[in-house]
Amino acid sequence: MDKMKILFVTDNFYPETNAPASRTFEHCTNWVKNGHKVQVITTVPNFPDGVIKHGYRNKMFQKEEINGIEIIRVWSFVSRNDGFFLRILDFLSFSITSFISSLFMKKPDIVIGTSPQFFTLFSAFGISKIKRVKWVLELRDLWPDSVVELGVMKKNYLFNVLKYIEFFLYKNADYIIPVTESFKKYLIDNGTDSKKIKVITNGVDTKNFFFKSKNEQIIKKYNLQNKFVVGYIGNHGISQNLDCLINAAEIFQDKNINEVFFIFIGSGPEKNNIKKLILEKNLKNILLLDNVSKSEIISFWSIMDVSVVPLKKLNIFKTVIPSKIFEAISMEVPIIIGTEGESKNLVLENEVGISYEPENHFSLYKAIMTLLSDEDLIKNIKSSTTKVKNNFDRNTLAEKMVEFINE
């Protein structure tokens, strides 16, 4: 396979720990190890709270190197992952400054741009034209349809403009890498040539995420001895419908089933509302924690008896596969999936968990009780995770992606 000089454009990157940042960082690390030269244009780390991480400044242009990856960080309007118009300013500013910075860089062999939002993709498209190279569109979300279904934006003139830009980018991309089969179907149904599409799902770094005995320090610190820990790790936003988990926790408290304990880890625009709801209900069986480092998150995964993956009951979420599913599989933690569509099919077909009806807290309560009362079921699920987790190894997926581009 030919060695390439890859330029990757992304507004989220390490040390941020959200799904796009982790996927891109681990893919780029793999490519460098395999002899490719990788440059990344990104922002200063600030996701999701809009607070710039210690040690960084929001300057027009700065360089650093991590794991052999040359990282160019450019100025952008910094905003919390909340609302719509401020985030548009954030996205748009990065699109402009990332494009400008590329003018002073040497010509790559290929340009890759990643969504969810496609202002980053527009920058990658522009860079490819200026540098006269092909470009790859990595499709992680069907935006702007998702923000309309969530009620953040209405189907108005602005929506129509964004849809025009979306299909313009699909048409003009040389290759498209969607992360789900549903996205591929969407592309083909809307006139995209199937020959330029290759599905590369999300995955997990199986060398770091693997089964570990329960971390006794964490158990002692939070008094979790003899507890059946129900965990949620990820963004605390409107998409996740975490009210459902809180209402399920209330049922356990009302029924005096003290063995079950909930842990939420992460941050996001709904975090304060979640805190208020827990206080209003006077729940003693929920622990709220902020984002932790990757090394710490593995320790928290180890203490979880089950992992809940909740999403709102919307058609758009039938097309997605949350990345936390793959981490749970690799850590051998049974999953309770609360969405329909492709992610539910993945969990049930691979026998790595069970499901509940999205937004139905009583259905979630019954699913937790099912696993709590059936040790054999949990053993069978754990056995299934060991059989399938290598199918989602991120290093293997990174190699498949670069092989497709090379071809």
Short mmCIF file of C-alpha atoms in Angstrom, two decimals:
data_model
loop_
_atom_site.label_atom_id
_atom_site.label_comp_id
_atom_site.label_asym_id
_atom_site.label_seq_id
_atom_site.Cartn_x
_atom_site.Cartn_y
_atom_site.Cartn_z
CA MET A 1 0.00 0.00 0.00
CA ASP A 2 1.32 3.46 -0.93
CA LYS A 3 2.23 5.77 1.93
CA MET A 4 0.21 8.96 1.89
CA LYS A 5 0.34 12.48 3.23
CA ILE A 6 -3.09 12.91 4.83
CA LEU A 7 -4.63 16.23 5.85
CA PHE A 8 -7.55 15.79 8.25
CA VAL A 9 -9.92 18.68 9.03
CA THR A 10 -11.96 18.33 12.23
CA ASP A 11 -13.27 20.78 14.83
CA ASN A 12 -12.95 18.16 17.61
CA PHE A 13 -9.66 16.47 18.44
CA TYR A 14 -7.58 15.15 21.33
CA PRO A 15 -7.45 15.99 24.24
CA GLU A 16 -11.21 16.30 23.80
CA THR A 17 -12.89 12.96 24.49
CA ASN A 18 -16.16 13.07 22.56
CA ALA A 19 -16.81 10.46 19.87
CA PRO A 20 -15.51 12.42 16.81
CA ALA A 21 -12.35 13.46 18.67
CA SER A 22 -11.56 9.93 19.87
CA ARG A 23 -12.25 8.29 16.50
CA THR A 24 -10.12 10.80 14.58
CA PHE A 25 -7.24 10.73 17.05
CA GLU A 26 -7.06 6.94 17.13
CA HIS A 27 -7.35 6.65 13.33
CA CYS A 28 -4.59 9.22 12.82
CA THR A 29 -2.36 7.50 15.39
CA ASN A 30 -2.80 4.22 13.53
CA TRP A 31 -1.97 5.81 10.18
CA VAL A 32 1.22 7.38 11.54
CA LYS A 33 2.31 4.00 12.95
CA ASN A 34 1.79 2.49 9.50
CA GLY A 35 4.08 5.03 7.84
CA HIS A 36 1.66 7.69 6.64
CA LYS A 37 2.30 11.39 7.30
CA VAL A 38 -0.70 12.94 9.04
CA GLN A 39 -1.57 16.59 9.61
CA VAL A 40 -4.69 17.69 11.47
CA ILE A 41 -6.29 21.14 11.36
CA THR A 42 -8.48 21.67 14.41
CA THR A 43 -9.46 24.15 17.15
CA VAL A 44 -8.20 24.59 20.69
CA PRO A 45 -9.86 21.93 22.92
CA ASN A 46 -13.06 23.36 24.44
CA PHE A 47 -15.85 20.81 23.87
CA PRO A 48 -18.53 20.55 25.27
CA ASP A 49 -18.56 23.42 27.79
CA GLY A 50 -16.92 26.10 25.65
CA VAL A 51 -14.08 26.38 28.17
CA ILE A 52 -10.57 26.24 26.71
CA LYS A 53 -8.51 23.53 28.37
CA HIS A 54 -5.58 24.48 30.56
CA GLY A 55 -2.37 25.01 28.63
CA TYR A 56 -4.05 26.24 25.44
CA ARG A 57 -4.88 29.71 24.11
CA ASN A 58 -7.30 30.59 21.34
CA LYS A 59 -4.67 31.95 18.94
CA MET A 60 -4.89 32.35 15.17
CA PHE A 61 -2.32 29.63 14.49
CA GLN A 62 -0.30 27.24 16.69
CA LYS A 63 1.40 23.88 16.19
CA GLU A 64 2.00 20.83 18.34
CA GLU A 65 2.81 17.16 17.81
CA ILE A 66 1.15 14.22 19.55
CA ASN A 67 1.85 10.57 18.68
CA GLY A 68 3.67 11.71 15.54
CA ILE A 69 0.60 13.66 14.33
CA GLU A 70 1.31 17.26 13.31
CA ILE A 71 -1.56 19.30 14.77
CA ILE A 72 -2.38 22.83 13.60
CA ARG A 73 -4.78 24.58 15.94
CA VAL A 74 -6.54 27.67 14.58
CA TRP A 75 -8.71 30.38 16.10
CA SER A 76 -12.47 29.90 16.24
CA PHE A 77 -15.42 31.50 18.00
CA VAL A 78 -15.70 29.34 21.14
CA SER A 79 -19.19 28.39 22.27
CA ARG A 80 -20.81 25.80 24.51
CA ASN A 81 -22.39 22.78 22.84
CA ASP A 82 -25.77 24.39 23.38
CA GLY A 83 -28.27 26.39 21.35
CA PHE A 84 -28.06 26.89 17.61
CA PHE A 85 -26.85 30.28 16.37
CA LEU A 86 -23.79 30.57 18.63
CA ARG A 87 -22.76 27.09 17.57
CA ILE A 88 -23.23 28.10 13.92
CA LEU A 89 -20.78 30.96 14.56
CA ASP A 90 -18.40 28.44 16.12
CA PHE A 91 -18.64 26.10 13.13
CA LEU A 92 -18.49 28.86 10.52
CA SER A 93 -15.46 30.57 12.08
CA PHE A 94 -13.52 27.29 12.13
CA SER A 95 -14.45 26.62 8.53
CA ILE A 96 -12.94 29.97 7.50
CA THR A 97 -9.77 29.87 9.63
CA SER A 98 -9.03 26.22 8.82
CA PHE A 99 -9.25 26.99 5.11
CA ILE A 100 -7.01 30.06 5.44
CA SER A 101 -4.39 28.12 7.44
CA SER A 102 -4.24 25.43 4.75
CA LEU A 103 -3.04 28.01 2.21
CA PHE A 104 0.31 28.10 4.02
CA MET A 105 0.70 24.30 4.16
CA LYS A 106 2.33 21.95 1.69
CA LYS A 107 0.17 19.95 -0.69
CA PRO A 108 -1.21 16.70 0.81
CA ASP A 109 -2.12 13.56 -1.13
CA ILE A 110 -5.66 13.49 0.26
CA VAL A 111 -7.93 15.73 2.37
CA ILE A 112 -10.45 14.27 4.83
CA GLY A 113 -13.21 16.30 6.46
CA THR A 114 -15.53 14.98 9.15
CA SER A 115 -19.03 15.94 10.24
CA PRO A 116 -21.41 16.07 12.34
CA GLN A 117 -21.89 19.63 11.07
CA PHE A 118 -20.76 20.25 7.51
CA PHE A 119 -19.05 23.65 7.70
CA THR A 120 -15.92 21.62 8.39
CA LEU A 121 -16.68 19.61 5.27
CA PHE A 122 -16.99 22.79 3.24
CA SER A 123 -13.49 23.77 4.39
CA ALA A 124 -12.13 20.34 3.36
CA PHE A 125 -13.83 20.69 -0.04
CA GLY A 126 -12.28 24.14 -0.55
CA ILE A 127 -8.84 22.94 0.49
CA SER A 128 -9.03 20.04 -1.96
CA LYS A 129 -9.83 22.41 -4.81
CA ILE A 130 -7.02 24.84 -3.94
CA LYS A 131 -4.50 22.00 -3.51
CA ARG A 132 -5.90 20.06 -6.49
CA VAL A 133 -6.26 16.77 -4.62
CA LYS A 134 -9.21 14.47 -3.91
CA TRP A 135 -11.18 14.71 -0.69
CA VAL A 136 -13.04 12.32 1.57
CA LEU A 137 -16.26 13.18 3.40
CA GLU A 138 -16.65 11.28 6.67
CA LEU A 139 -20.37 11.25 7.48
CA ARG A 140 -21.13 10.93 11.21
CA ASP A 141 -24.57 12.53 11.41
CA LEU A 142 -27.46 13.55 9.15
CA TRP A 143 -27.24 17.26 9.83
CA PRO A 144 -29.35 19.48 9.59
CA ASP A 145 -32.19 16.90 9.75
CA SER A 146 -31.18 15.89 13.27
CA VAL A 147 -31.44 19.43 14.69
CA VAL A 148 -34.90 19.80 13.11
CA GLU A 149 -36.16 16.56 14.69
CA LEU A 150 -34.77 17.70 18.05
CA GLY A 151 -36.77 20.93 17.74
CA VAL A 152 -33.71 23.19 17.67
CA MET A 153 -34.53 24.51 14.19
CA LYS A 154 -37.62 24.62 11.99
CA LYS A 155 -37.94 23.70 8.33
CA ASN A 156 -37.59 27.22 6.98
CA TYR A 157 -35.52 29.10 4.42
CA LEU A 158 -32.31 28.55 6.42
CA PHE A 159 -33.01 24.81 6.57
CA ASN A 160 -33.45 24.71 2.79
CA VAL A 161 -30.12 26.51 2.31
CA LEU A 162 -28.38 24.02 4.61
CA LYS A 163 -29.96 21.09 2.74
CA TYR A 164 -28.68 22.51 -0.53
CA ILE A 165 -25.17 22.73 0.93
CA GLU A 166 -25.48 19.17 2.29
CA PHE A 167 -26.31 17.62 -1.09
CA PHE A 168 -23.75 19.82 -2.86
CA LEU A 169 -21.08 18.32 -0.61
CA TYR A 170 -22.27 14.74 -1.15
CA LYS A 171 -22.22 15.25 -4.89
CA ASN A 172 -18.76 16.83 -4.95
CA ALA A 173 -16.99 14.51 -2.50
CA ASP A 174 -14.64 12.07 -4.21
CA TYR A 175 -15.30 9.43 -1.53
CA ILE A 176 -17.77 9.23 1.35
CA ILE A 177 -17.17 7.26 4.56
CA PRO A 178 -20.48 6.93 6.46
CA VAL A 179 -20.38 5.35 9.93
CA THR A 180 -23.62 3.36 9.54
CA GLU A 181 -25.38 1.34 6.85
CA SER A 182 -28.43 3.58 7.34
CA PHE A 183 -26.37 6.59 6.30
CA LYS A 184 -25.22 4.71 3.20
CA LYS A 185 -28.82 3.94 2.27
CA TYR A 186 -29.73 7.61 2.78
CA LEU A 187 -26.92 8.68 0.45
CA ILE A 188 -27.89 6.19 -2.28
CA ASP A 189 -31.59 7.05 -1.98
CA ASN A 190 -30.66 10.69 -2.57
CA GLY A 191 -28.67 10.01 -5.72
CA THR A 192 -25.11 9.40 -4.48
CA ASP A 193 -23.06 6.90 -6.49
CA SER A 194 -22.67 3.77 -4.33
CA LYS A 195 -19.20 3.11 -5.79
CA LYS A 196 -17.71 6.04 -3.89
CA ILE A 197 -19.22 4.97 -0.54
CA LYS A 198 -17.57 2.73 2.05
CA VAL A 199 -19.08 2.17 5.50
CA ILE A 200 -16.51 2.31 8.32
CA THR A 201 -18.39 2.02 11.60
CA ASN A 202 -17.35 3.53 14.87
CA GLY A 203 -15.24 1.27 17.04
CA VAL A 204 -13.05 1.09 20.10
CA ASP A 205 -9.38 0.84 20.98
CA THR A 206 -9.44 -2.76 22.22
CA LYS A 207 -5.86 -2.47 23.52
CA ASN A 208 -7.01 0.03 26.14
CA PHE A 209 -10.65 -0.94 26.58
CA PHE A 210 -10.86 -4.53 27.81
CA PHE A 211 -12.31 -6.41 30.76
CA LYS A 212 -10.90 -5.36 34.13
CA SER A 213 -11.77 -6.42 37.64
CA LYS A 214 -13.83 -3.88 39.55
CA ASN A 215 -11.76 -0.92 40.74
CA GLU A 216 -11.88 -1.23 44.54
CA GLN A 217 -10.74 2.36 45.11
CA ILE A 218 -13.74 3.76 43.27
CA ILE A 219 -16.08 1.33 45.00
CA LYS A 220 -14.82 2.41 48.43
CA LYS A 221 -14.73 6.12 47.53
CA TYR A 222 -18.41 6.19 46.54
CA ASN A 223 -19.68 3.46 48.93
CA LEU A 224 -20.68 1.10 46.12
CA GLN A 225 -20.06 -2.15 47.98
CA ASN A 226 -22.74 -4.74 47.08
CA LYS A 227 -24.34 -2.36 44.58
CA PHE A 228 -25.64 -3.26 41.11
CA VAL A 229 -24.24 -0.28 39.21
CA VAL A 230 -26.21 1.08 36.25
CA GLY A 231 -23.95 3.41 34.28
CA TYR A 232 -24.39 6.15 31.72
CA ILE A 233 -21.27 7.66 30.11
CA GLY A 234 -21.52 10.43 27.53
CA ASN A 235 -23.03 13.75 26.59
CA HIS A 236 -25.78 15.16 28.82
CA GLY A 237 -27.91 16.74 26.07
CA ILE A 238 -31.45 16.84 24.77
CA SER A 239 -30.78 13.88 22.46
CA GLN A 240 -30.10 11.46 25.31
CA ASN A 241 -33.37 11.90 27.24
CA LEU A 242 -31.68 11.26 30.59
CA ASP A 243 -34.94 12.12 32.37
CA CYS A 244 -35.93 8.54 31.57
CA LEU A 245 -33.03 7.19 33.65
CA ILE A 246 -33.85 9.54 36.52
CA ASN A 247 -37.49 8.45 36.54
CA ALA A 248 -36.40 4.79 36.52
CA ALA A 249 -34.10 5.50 39.48
CA GLU A 250 -37.09 7.01 41.29
CA ILE A 251 -39.01 3.74 40.88
CA PHE A 252 -36.14 1.80 42.48
CA GLN A 253 -35.98 4.26 45.38
CA ASP A 254 -39.76 4.17 45.92
CA LYS A 255 -39.69 0.37 45.94
CA ASN A 256 -36.71 0.35 48.37
CA ILE A 257 -34.59 -1.66 45.96
CA ASN A 258 -31.42 -0.20 47.40
CA GLU A 259 -29.14 -2.65 45.59
CA VAL A 260 -29.45 -0.69 42.32
CA PHE A 261 -27.35 2.48 41.98
CA PHE A 262 -27.00 4.85 39.00
CA ILE A 263 -23.85 6.70 37.88
CA PHE A 264 -23.88 9.44 35.23
CA ILE A 265 -20.50 10.56 33.86
CA GLY A 266 -20.11 13.45 31.45
CA SER A 267 -21.27 16.99 30.81
CA GLY A 268 -23.47 18.90 28.41
CA PRO A 269 -26.21 21.50 28.09
CA GLU A 270 -28.75 19.50 30.13
CA LYS A 271 -26.42 18.82 33.09
CA ASN A 272 -27.86 21.56 35.31
CA ASN A 273 -31.44 20.53 34.55
CA ILE A 274 -30.55 16.95 35.46
CA LYS A 275 -29.09 18.11 38.79
CA LYS A 276 -32.26 20.09 39.55
CA LEU A 277 -34.51 17.12 38.75
CA ILE A 278 -32.50 14.81 41.01
CA LEU A 279 -32.76 17.33 43.86
CA GLU A 280 -36.49 17.84 43.30
CA LYS A 281 -37.09 14.10 43.50
CA ASN A 282 -34.67 13.79 46.43
CA LEU A 283 -32.97 10.79 44.84
CA LYS A 284 -30.19 9.18 46.84
CA ASN A 285 -29.37 6.43 44.35
CA ILE A 286 -27.74 8.58 41.63
CA LEU A 287 -24.16 9.84 41.47
CA LEU A 288 -23.40 12.66 39.00
CA LEU A 289 -19.80 13.07 37.85
CA ASP A 290 -18.22 15.43 35.33
CA ASN A 291 -16.01 14.36 32.43
CA VAL A 292 -12.96 12.33 33.45
CA SER A 293 -9.79 11.39 31.58
CA LYS A 294 -9.61 8.35 29.30
CA SER A 295 -7.54 6.40 31.84
CA GLU A 296 -10.08 7.18 34.59
CA ILE A 297 -13.07 6.35 32.42
CA ILE A 298 -11.75 2.81 31.95
CA SER A 299 -11.69 2.41 35.74
CA PHE A 300 -15.30 3.59 35.95
CA TRP A 301 -16.31 1.19 33.18
CA SER A 302 -14.91 -1.64 35.32
CA ILE A 303 -17.37 -1.03 38.17
CA MET A 304 -20.47 -0.97 35.97
CA ASP A 305 -22.75 -3.99 35.93
CA VAL A 306 -24.77 -2.65 32.99
CA SER A 307 -24.53 0.33 30.62
CA VAL A 308 -27.63 2.21 29.48
CA VAL A 309 -27.58 3.76 26.00
CA PRO A 310 -30.62 6.08 25.82
CA LEU A 311 -31.85 8.29 22.98
CA LYS A 312 -35.06 10.17 22.26
CA LYS A 313 -37.78 8.35 20.34
CA LEU A 314 -37.07 10.03 17.00
CA ASN A 315 -36.75 8.59 13.50
CA ILE A 316 -33.35 10.22 12.99
CA PHE A 317 -31.88 8.12 15.82
CA LYS A 318 -32.83 4.91 14.04
CA THR A 319 -29.87 5.62 11.74
CA VAL A 320 -27.12 6.12 14.36
CA ILE A 321 -24.89 3.85 16.46
CA PRO A 322 -23.63 5.60 19.63
CA SER A 323 -19.92 4.96 20.13
CA LYS A 324 -20.40 4.05 23.80
CA ILE A 325 -21.90 0.76 22.58
CA PHE A 326 -18.49 -0.35 21.34
CA GLU A 327 -16.73 0.66 24.56
CA ALA A 328 -19.26 -1.36 26.58
CA ILE A 329 -18.75 -4.40 24.34
CA SER A 330 -14.97 -4.18 24.65
CA MET A 331 -15.19 -3.78 28.46
CA GLU A 332 -17.61 -6.76 28.57
CA VAL A 333 -20.39 -4.68 30.15
CA PRO A 334 -23.97 -5.75 29.25
CA ILE A 335 -25.91 -3.06 27.38
CA ILE A 336 -29.48 -1.87 27.84
CA ILE A 337 -30.25 -0.11 24.58
CA GLY A 338 -33.00 2.52 24.49
CA THR A 339 -33.40 3.31 20.82
CA GLU A 340 -34.81 1.74 17.68
CA GLY A 341 -33.12 0.97 14.39
CA GLU A 342 -29.52 0.09 13.59
CA SER A 343 -28.01 0.39 17.08
CA LYS A 344 -30.74 -1.80 18.63
CA ASN A 345 -30.24 -4.39 15.88
CA LEU A 346 -26.49 -4.42 16.51
CA VAL A 347 -26.94 -5.03 20.24
CA LEU A 348 -29.61 -7.73 19.90
CA GLU A 349 -28.15 -9.55 16.90
CA ASN A 350 -24.74 -9.79 18.60
CA GLU A 351 -26.45 -10.78 21.88
CA VAL A 352 -24.50 -8.16 23.86
CA GLY A 353 -27.50 -6.71 25.67
CA ILE A 354 -31.24 -6.22 25.89
CA SER A 355 -33.54 -3.35 24.96
CA TYR A 356 -36.22 -1.11 26.42
CA GLU A 357 -38.76 1.20 24.80
CA PRO A 358 -37.21 4.65 24.23
CA GLU A 359 -38.43 7.34 26.69
CA ASN A 360 -40.35 4.72 28.71
CA HIS A 361 -38.87 4.71 32.23
CA PHE A 362 -41.01 1.79 33.39
CA SER A 363 -39.73 -0.28 30.45
CA LEU A 364 -36.18 0.66 31.50
CA TYR A 365 -36.94 -0.32 35.09
CA LYS A 366 -38.11 -3.78 33.92
CA ALA A 367 -35.00 -4.22 31.74
CA ILE A 368 -32.71 -3.45 34.69
CA MET A 369 -34.68 -5.86 36.89
CA THR A 370 -34.33 -8.56 34.21
CA LEU A 371 -30.53 -8.36 34.36
CA LEU A 372 -30.46 -7.91 38.13
CA SER A 373 -32.38 -11.15 38.63
CA ASP A 374 -30.75 -13.30 35.95
CA GLU A 375 -27.04 -14.06 36.49
CA ASP A 376 -27.03 -16.59 33.66
CA LEU A 377 -28.23 -13.96 31.20
CA ILE A 378 -25.42 -11.63 32.25
CA LYS A 379 -22.87 -14.44 31.85
CA ASN A 380 -24.18 -15.23 28.37
CA ILE A 381 -24.01 -11.55 27.36
CA LYS A 382 -20.44 -11.24 28.64
CA SER A 383 -19.53 -14.36 26.69
CA SER A 384 -20.99 -12.81 23.53
CA THR A 385 -18.98 -9.61 23.98
CA THR A 386 -15.72 -11.58 24.00
CA LYS A 387 -16.67 -13.22 20.70
CA VAL A 388 -17.54 -10.05 18.77
CA LYS A 389 -15.47 -7.20 20.22
CA ASN A 390 -12.57 -7.67 17.78
CA ASN A 391 -15.02 -6.94 14.94
CA PHE A 392 -15.08 -3.34 16.20
CA ASP A 393 -11.36 -2.86 16.81
CA ARG A 394 -10.56 0.72 15.82
CA ASN A 395 -7.09 -0.07 14.49
CA THR A 396 -8.55 -2.59 12.05
CA LEU A 397 -11.22 -0.11 11.00
CA ALA A 398 -8.62 2.65 10.51
CA GLU A 399 -6.63 0.36 8.21
CA LYS A 400 -9.76 -0.48 6.20
CA MET A 401 -10.49 3.22 5.77
CA VAL A 402 -7.03 4.11 4.48
CA GLU A 403 -6.99 1.03 2.21
CA PHE A 404 -10.26 2.19 0.62
CA ILE A 405 -8.81 5.67 0.05
CA ASN A 406 -5.62 4.18 -1.39
CA GLU A 407 -7.56 2.05 -3.84
#
